[in-house]
Amino acid sequence: MNPIISAPALADELAGAHPPLLLDVRWQLGGPNLRPEYEKAHIPGAVFVDLDAELAGPAGSGGRHPLPDPAAFGTAMRAAGVRADRAVVVYDGGLNWAAARAWWLLRWAGHPSVRVLDGGLAAWEGPLTADIPEPAPGTFEPAPGALPLLDADGAAALARTGLLLDARAAERYRGDVEPIDPVGGHIPGAVSAPTTENVTESGRFRSASELADRFKGLGATADSEVGVYCGSGVSGAHEVLALAVAGVPAALYVGSWSEWSRDGGRPVATGPDPQ
């Protein structure tokens, strides 16, 4: 199944006999909660999901956005109306990082049909509403493990034996700047692959063939063992999504640099080269 859906295709499905459940995951790093924006206008039927509160556990030694407790995640998803037998489409304001985090978590937790609205709300040309839906309680029960997951030791090992991609901006990878985490740089052996290069100027994903060419140039093919990390497991989920569009399965290191850099015993590399 294609993990992304265009706005016109979504409009068609919403008008059909079996419309998908919509989740609005608008979010901004370090900014205020965007539920007020959702309450002003959203795609009709969409239910708001709070990334910080529902798609992550409490920040701490595991990073800024560690995995949520599966039971708590299941409770939040059922409250939003999620069922395993109904397709889900997630969207955010247009960057698609938050939507990709929701996509990855639901897929990791075993939901069989989740897609991201390509280009997010910015790409939607249909009606908007301020009406807040009251979804019927869902039945989704998480079964974690449907997508591959890396911890810090696994990421370190994959950087030596396979391909570990760093989805952050190149300047953070090099260690030139670090606006958020304790130290700049990257996991030794990781390859710089900014997730911003997976999309066009419109914010929509490049074609599957373009993405396949990009990742092949970085050493990633369908036969490769590939992992991804970022700052805190949000933009990294976007890179995993882009890899999925290209037909390349990849594991996500959810703790990412925000976990790695908190441990003073872990090595840090700087500069443009992996080592």
Tab-separated table of C-alpha atoms in Angstrom:
chain	number	residue	atom	x	y	z
A	1	MET	CA	0.000	0.000	0.000
A	2	ASN	CA	1.254	3.458	-0.902
A	3	PRO	CA	1.851	5.169	2.462
A	4	ILE	CA	0.877	8.609	1.129
A	5	ILE	CA	-2.321	9.874	-0.465
A	6	SER	CA	-2.945	12.979	-2.558
A	7	ALA	CA	-5.560	15.565	-1.618
A	8	PRO	CA	-7.790	14.764	-4.636
A	9	ALA	CA	-7.645	11.039	-3.872
A	10	LEU	CA	-8.525	11.721	-0.239
A	11	ALA	CA	-11.496	13.834	-1.298
A	12	ASP	CA	-12.735	10.938	-3.431
A	13	GLU	CA	-12.373	8.451	-0.585
A	14	LEU	CA	-14.122	10.724	1.896
A	15	ALA	CA	-17.083	10.892	-0.494
A	16	GLY	CA	-17.135	7.120	-0.931
A	17	ALA	CA	-18.881	4.314	0.879
A	18	HIS	CA	-15.983	3.574	3.233
A	19	PRO	CA	-14.280	6.858	4.152
A	20	PRO	CA	-11.064	6.736	6.169
A	21	LEU	CA	-10.781	8.128	9.670
A	22	LEU	CA	-8.942	11.458	9.656
A	23	LEU	CA	-6.435	12.468	12.330
A	24	ASP	CA	-5.199	16.077	12.498
A	25	VAL	CA	-1.685	16.083	13.990
A	26	ARG	CA	-0.683	19.719	13.571
A	27	TRP	CA	2.375	20.461	15.720
A	28	GLN	CA	5.380	22.742	15.925
A	29	LEU	CA	8.707	22.038	17.570
A	30	GLY	CA	9.088	24.066	20.746
A	31	GLY	CA	5.917	26.036	20.042
A	32	PRO	CA	2.495	26.128	21.662
A	33	ASN	CA	-0.055	23.384	21.186
A	34	LEU	CA	-1.862	23.837	17.855
A	35	ARG	CA	-5.264	22.572	18.963
A	36	PRO	CA	-6.608	26.176	18.788
A	37	GLU	CA	-5.728	26.202	15.074
A	38	TYR	CA	-7.516	22.893	14.636
A	39	GLU	CA	-10.599	24.276	16.408
A	40	LYS	CA	-10.687	27.220	13.994
A	41	ALA	CA	-10.590	25.094	10.850
A	42	HIS	CA	-9.915	21.475	9.922
A	43	ILE	CA	-10.972	18.923	7.340
A	44	PRO	CA	-14.512	17.812	8.211
A	45	GLY	CA	-14.522	14.774	10.478
A	46	ALA	CA	-10.858	15.076	11.495
A	47	VAL	CA	-9.985	14.366	15.131
A	48	PHE	CA	-7.113	16.270	16.757
A	49	VAL	CA	-4.177	14.282	18.137
A	50	ASP	CA	-1.535	15.939	20.322
A	51	LEU	CA	1.942	14.752	19.326
A	52	ASP	CA	3.636	15.674	22.596
A	53	ALA	CA	0.933	14.184	24.829
A	54	GLU	CA	-0.322	11.225	22.782
A	55	LEU	CA	2.400	10.255	20.308
A	56	ALA	CA	5.318	10.364	22.751
A	57	GLY	CA	6.155	9.496	26.319
A	58	PRO	CA	7.525	11.989	28.844
A	59	ALA	CA	10.831	13.572	27.831
A	60	GLY	CA	13.857	12.361	29.766
A	61	SER	CA	16.814	10.037	29.430
A	62	GLY	CA	15.106	8.352	26.470
A	63	GLY	CA	15.044	11.600	24.520
A	64	ARG	CA	12.608	14.438	23.848
A	65	HIS	CA	9.961	12.254	22.179
A	66	PRO	CA	10.420	8.668	23.366
A	67	LEU	CA	7.911	5.968	22.546
A	68	PRO	CA	4.623	6.353	24.396
A	69	ASP	CA	3.460	3.593	26.703
A	70	PRO	CA	1.604	1.215	24.350
A	71	ALA	CA	-1.426	0.995	26.634
A	72	ALA	CA	-1.673	4.785	26.884
A	73	PHE	CA	-1.216	5.089	23.129
A	74	GLY	CA	-3.999	2.579	22.558
A	75	THR	CA	-6.306	4.500	24.875
A	76	ALA	CA	-5.609	7.742	23.003
A	77	MET	CA	-6.167	6.140	19.619
A	78	ARG	CA	-9.422	4.500	20.678
A	79	ALA	CA	-10.612	7.865	22.020
A	80	ALA	CA	-9.909	9.280	18.560
A	81	GLY	CA	-12.047	6.553	16.997
A	82	VAL	CA	-9.260	4.369	15.588
A	83	ARG	CA	-10.237	0.835	14.620
A	84	ALA	CA	-8.064	-1.789	12.963
A	85	ASP	CA	-10.748	-2.434	10.343
A	86	ARG	CA	-10.972	1.187	9.189
A	87	ALA	CA	-8.301	2.962	7.158
A	88	VAL	CA	-6.641	5.992	8.752
A	89	VAL	CA	-5.295	9.109	7.049
A	90	VAL	CA	-3.175	11.515	9.067
A	91	TYR	CA	-2.223	15.076	8.204
A	92	ASP	CA	-0.519	18.098	9.714
A	93	GLY	CA	0.017	21.676	8.598
A	94	GLY	CA	2.109	20.699	5.602
A	95	LEU	CA	5.604	19.764	6.802
A	96	ASN	CA	4.414	16.176	7.295
A	97	TRP	CA	6.860	15.478	10.117
A	98	ALA	CA	4.156	15.162	12.780
A	99	ALA	CA	1.890	13.248	10.419
A	100	ALA	CA	4.748	10.859	9.666
A	101	ARG	CA	5.271	10.307	13.399
A	102	ALA	CA	1.593	9.336	13.735
A	103	TRP	CA	1.856	7.111	10.645
A	104	TRP	CA	4.938	5.363	11.993
A	105	LEU	CA	3.510	4.802	15.478
A	106	LEU	CA	0.233	3.395	14.205
A	107	ARG	CA	2.030	1.120	11.750
A	108	TRP	CA	4.568	0.053	14.398
A	109	ALA	CA	1.669	-0.715	16.725
A	110	GLY	CA	0.092	-2.976	14.118
A	111	HIS	CA	-2.511	-0.900	12.309
A	112	PRO	CA	-2.703	-2.311	8.769
A	113	SER	CA	-3.850	0.764	6.815
A	114	VAL	CA	-2.392	4.198	7.563
A	115	ARG	CA	-1.490	6.907	5.041
A	116	VAL	CA	-0.210	10.475	5.194
A	117	LEU	CA	-1.895	13.297	3.276
A	118	ASP	CA	0.855	14.435	0.924
A	119	GLY	CA	1.449	18.141	1.489
A	120	GLY	CA	-0.775	18.206	4.562
A	121	LEU	CA	-3.533	20.711	5.152
A	122	ALA	CA	-1.777	23.177	2.830
A	123	ALA	CA	-2.519	20.839	-0.092
A	124	TRP	CA	-6.207	20.409	0.764
A	125	GLU	CA	-8.560	22.308	-1.543
A	126	GLY	CA	-11.813	20.974	-0.130
A	127	PRO	CA	-14.039	22.400	2.595
A	128	LEU	CA	-12.914	23.151	6.131
A	129	THR	CA	-15.005	23.314	9.276
A	130	ALA	CA	-14.847	24.407	12.902
A	131	ASP	CA	-17.243	21.641	13.984
A	132	ILE	CA	-15.583	19.295	16.481
A	133	PRO	CA	-16.539	15.670	15.790
A	134	GLU	CA	-17.441	13.205	18.500
A	135	PRO	CA	-16.073	9.926	17.150
A	136	ALA	CA	-17.514	6.618	18.259
A	137	PRO	CA	-15.001	4.878	20.548
A	138	GLY	CA	-12.500	2.866	18.566
A	139	THR	CA	-11.392	-0.705	19.104
A	140	PHE	CA	-7.695	-0.530	18.152
A	141	GLU	CA	-5.407	-2.584	20.390
A	142	PRO	CA	-1.692	-1.926	19.821
A	143	ALA	CA	0.498	-4.898	18.982
A	144	PRO	CA	3.964	-3.281	18.927
A	145	GLY	CA	6.658	-4.547	16.625
A	146	ALA	CA	5.097	-4.406	13.170
A	147	LEU	CA	7.835	-1.995	12.012
A	148	PRO	CA	11.526	-2.328	12.939
A	149	LEU	CA	12.823	-0.271	15.844
A	150	LEU	CA	16.353	0.602	16.929
A	151	ASP	CA	17.730	1.469	20.350
A	152	ALA	CA	21.006	3.331	20.877
A	153	ASP	CA	23.168	0.207	20.789
A	154	GLY	CA	21.369	-1.024	17.689
A	155	ALA	CA	21.889	2.297	15.948
A	156	ALA	CA	25.590	2.266	16.790
A	157	ALA	CA	25.947	-1.256	15.432
A	158	LEU	CA	24.005	-0.504	12.240
A	159	ALA	CA	26.239	2.504	11.540
A	160	ARG	CA	29.128	0.008	11.349
A	161	THR	CA	27.474	-2.945	9.624
A	162	GLY	CA	24.732	-1.386	7.467
A	163	LEU	CA	23.505	2.111	6.713
A	164	LEU	CA	22.380	4.592	9.356
A	165	LEU	CA	20.917	7.816	7.947
A	166	ASP	CA	20.866	11.095	9.886
A	167	ALA	CA	17.725	12.995	8.854
A	168	ARG	CA	18.644	16.306	10.520
A	169	ALA	CA	19.908	19.407	8.768
A	170	ALA	CA	23.482	19.041	7.494
A	171	GLU	CA	24.812	21.738	9.816
A	172	ARG	CA	23.560	19.857	12.855
A	173	TYR	CA	25.052	16.616	11.519
A	174	ARG	CA	28.415	18.332	11.106
A	175	GLY	CA	28.187	19.857	14.572
A	176	ASP	CA	28.406	23.434	13.265
A	177	VAL	CA	25.345	24.344	15.345
A	178	GLU	CA	23.164	22.563	17.859
A	179	PRO	CA	20.138	24.632	18.901
A	180	ILE	CA	18.383	21.991	20.997
A	181	ASP	CA	20.464	19.101	22.294
A	182	PRO	CA	23.459	19.030	24.670
A	183	VAL	CA	26.158	18.569	22.018
A	184	GLY	CA	26.468	18.828	18.241
A	185	GLY	CA	27.646	16.186	15.806
A	186	HIS	CA	26.453	12.755	14.751
A	187	ILE	CA	26.622	9.067	15.562
A	188	PRO	CA	29.952	7.771	14.233
A	189	GLY	CA	29.427	6.079	10.884
A	190	ALA	CA	26.053	7.703	10.188
A	191	VAL	CA	25.473	9.277	6.763
A	192	SER	CA	23.947	12.743	6.415
A	193	ALA	CA	20.569	12.592	4.631
A	194	PRO	CA	18.470	15.671	5.473
A	195	THR	CA	14.786	14.826	5.290
A	196	THR	CA	14.088	18.204	3.687
A	197	GLU	CA	15.570	16.821	0.480
A	198	ASN	CA	12.778	14.236	0.241
A	199	VAL	CA	10.227	16.848	-0.788
A	200	THR	CA	9.762	19.440	-3.507
A	201	GLU	CA	9.434	23.183	-2.958
A	202	SER	CA	5.688	22.650	-2.502
A	203	GLY	CA	6.369	20.391	0.470
A	204	ARG	CA	5.080	17.297	-1.308
A	205	PHE	CA	7.093	14.125	-1.602
A	206	ARG	CA	9.261	13.586	-4.620
A	207	SER	CA	8.199	10.721	-6.866
A	208	ALA	CA	8.981	7.167	-5.863
A	209	SER	CA	11.620	6.924	-8.605
A	210	GLU	CA	13.277	10.191	-7.559
A	211	LEU	CA	13.372	9.055	-3.945
A	212	ALA	CA	14.728	5.645	-4.925
A	213	ASP	CA	17.520	7.347	-6.863
A	214	ARG	CA	18.283	9.642	-3.949
A	215	PHE	CA	18.522	6.825	-1.425
A	216	LYS	CA	20.444	4.581	-3.821
A	217	GLY	CA	23.014	7.360	-4.039
A	218	LEU	CA	23.315	7.226	-0.252
A	219	GLY	CA	23.702	3.447	-0.304
A	220	ALA	CA	20.114	2.438	0.492
A	221	THR	CA	18.292	-0.130	-1.625
A	222	ALA	CA	15.494	-2.605	-0.942
A	223	ASP	CA	18.162	-5.183	-0.052
A	224	SER	CA	20.045	-2.904	2.352
A	225	GLU	CA	19.800	-2.907	6.132
A	226	VAL	CA	18.818	0.712	6.762
A	227	GLY	CA	18.122	2.720	9.891
A	228	VAL	CA	17.209	6.358	10.457
A	229	TYR	CA	17.530	8.821	13.306
A	230	CYS	CA	16.996	12.549	13.711
A	231	GLY	CA	16.744	14.857	16.713
A	232	SER	CA	13.922	13.169	18.591
A	233	GLY	CA	12.229	10.631	16.333
A	234	VAL	CA	9.878	13.008	14.491
A	235	SER	CA	11.611	14.089	11.274
A	236	GLY	CA	13.258	10.655	11.256
A	237	ALA	CA	9.788	9.137	10.878
A	238	HIS	CA	9.370	11.355	7.802
A	239	GLU	CA	12.556	9.867	6.353
A	240	VAL	CA	11.312	6.333	7.070
A	241	LEU	CA	8.101	7.306	5.266
A	242	ALA	CA	10.065	8.622	2.275
A	243	LEU	CA	12.070	5.406	2.198
A	244	ALA	CA	8.810	3.435	2.244
A	245	VAL	CA	7.575	5.434	-0.754
A	246	ALA	CA	10.841	4.462	-2.489
A	247	GLY	CA	10.321	0.791	-1.594
A	248	VAL	CA	13.107	0.651	0.988
A	249	PRO	CA	12.197	-0.674	4.464
A	250	ALA	CA	13.984	1.068	7.319
A	251	ALA	CA	14.159	0.946	11.104
A	252	LEU	CA	13.694	4.062	13.244
A	253	TYR	CA	15.875	4.977	16.209
A	254	VAL	CA	13.176	6.798	18.147
A	255	GLY	CA	15.415	8.171	20.906
A	256	SER	CA	17.649	9.682	18.211
A	257	TRP	CA	20.201	12.398	18.896
A	258	SER	CA	18.275	13.738	21.902
A	259	GLU	CA	18.856	10.405	23.666
A	260	TRP	CA	22.333	9.710	22.272
A	261	SER	CA	23.751	13.125	23.196
A	262	ARG	CA	22.498	12.932	26.801
A	263	ASP	CA	24.814	10.002	27.465
A	264	GLY	CA	28.305	11.400	27.910
A	265	GLY	CA	29.749	7.926	27.426
A	266	ARG	CA	28.643	7.637	23.818
A	267	PRO	CA	31.027	8.771	21.066
A	268	VAL	CA	30.295	11.829	18.947
A	269	ALA	CA	31.634	12.521	15.455
A	270	THR	CA	31.775	15.953	13.847
A	271	GLY	CA	32.438	17.254	10.373
A	272	PRO	CA	30.966	16.289	6.984
A	273	ASP	CA	32.195	12.690	6.938
A	274	PRO	CA	30.521	9.703	8.607
A	275	GLN	CA	33.525	8.803	10.752
